[in-house]
Coordinates of C-alpha atoms in Angstrom, one line a residue:
X1238 CA -32.8 12.4 -96.0
X1239 CA -33.2 14.7 -93.1
X1240 CA -30.4 17.3 -92.6
X1241 CA -29.6 18.8 -89.2
X1242 CA -27.5 22.0 -88.9
X1243 CA -26.2 22.2 -85.4
X1244 CA -23.7 23.9 -83.1
X1245 CA -21.5 22.8 -80.3
X1246 CA -23.1 23.1 -76.8
X1247 CA -26.6 23.6 -78.2
X1248 CA -29.2 21.8 -76.0
X1249 CA -31.9 22.1 -78.6
X1250 CA -29.6 20.5 -81.2
X1251 CA -28.8 17.6 -78.8
X1252 CA -32.5 17.1 -78.1
X1253 CA -33.3 17.1 -81.9
X1254 CA -30.6 14.6 -82.7
X1255 CA -31.6 12.4 -79.7
X1256 CA -35.2 12.4 -80.9
X1257 CA -34.2 11.4 -84.5
X1258 CA -31.9 8.6 -83.2
X1259 CA -34.6 7.3 -80.8
X1260 CA -37.1 7.0 -83.7
X1261 CA -34.6 5.5 -86.1
X1262 CA -34.8 8.4 -88.5
X1263 CA -31.6 8.7 -90.6
X1264 CA -30.1 12.2 -90.8
X1265 CA -27.0 14.0 -91.9
X1266 CA -25.5 16.5 -89.5
X1267 CA -23.6 19.6 -90.4
X1268 CA -22.0 21.4 -87.3
X1269 CA -21.7 25.0 -88.3
X1270 CA -19.0 25.5 -85.6
X1271 CA -16.9 23.0 -87.5
X1272 CA -18.3 23.7 -91.0
X1273 CA -18.8 27.5 -91.1
X1274 CA -19.3 27.4 -94.9
X1275 CA -23.0 26.6 -94.2
X1276 CA -23.7 29.8 -92.0
X1277 CA -24.3 32.2 -94.9
X1278 CA -26.7 30.0 -96.7
X1279 CA -28.7 29.4 -93.5
X1280 CA -28.8 33.1 -92.8
X1281 CA -29.9 33.8 -96.4
X1282 CA -32.8 31.4 -95.8
X1283 CA -33.8 33.4 -92.7
X1284 CA -32.5 31.1 -90.1
X1285 CA -30.7 32.8 -87.1
X1286 CA -30.6 29.9 -84.6
X1287 CA -29.8 26.2 -84.5
X1288 CA -30.8 23.6 -84.9
X1289 CA -32.1 24.0 -88.5
X1290 CA -33.8 20.8 -89.7
X1291 CA -34.3 20.4 -93.4
X1292 CA -36.8 17.8 -94.5
X1293 CA -36.7 15.6 -97.6
X1294 CA -39.8 17.5 -99.0
X1295 CA -37.9 20.8 -99.0
X1296 CA -39.5 22.2 -95.9
X1297 CA -37.3 23.4 -93.0
X1298 CA -37.7 24.6 -89.4
X1299 CA -35.4 25.7 -86.6
X1300 CA -35.4 24.9 -82.9
X1301 CA -36.4 21.7 -81.1
X1302 CA -39.9 21.1 -82.6
X1303 CA -41.4 17.8 -81.3
X1304 CA -44.6 18.6 -83.3
X1305 CA -42.7 18.7 -86.6
X1306 CA -40.4 15.8 -85.6
X1307 CA -43.4 13.6 -84.8
X1308 CA -44.6 14.1 -88.4
X1309 CA -41.4 12.4 -89.5
X1310 CA -42.2 9.3 -87.4
X1311 CA -45.6 9.0 -89.1
X1312 CA -44.1 9.2 -92.5
X1313 CA -41.9 6.1 -92.0

C-alpha cells in the first residue's frame, strides 16, 4: 500500500493525491497538520517537506514526482 504524508493547503500534496486517484492507486493518507505524531519520524528520515510518498517496496520520495508516480501505474 502506498502511504502519503500531506499537509493542509499543500498544492503538491493535492496534485499527488489527484494523480493516485486518477490512476486507481490505493493509498493511505496521513495529514501531519492533523496527525503531528508523524512529523518527527519523517524528519528523522530526512524529509523536510510534504508530500512524502512511501511505496510498498520501502522506497520513499517527497514532492510531486510524476516520474516516480508513473512507475506505480506500470506496476499495476
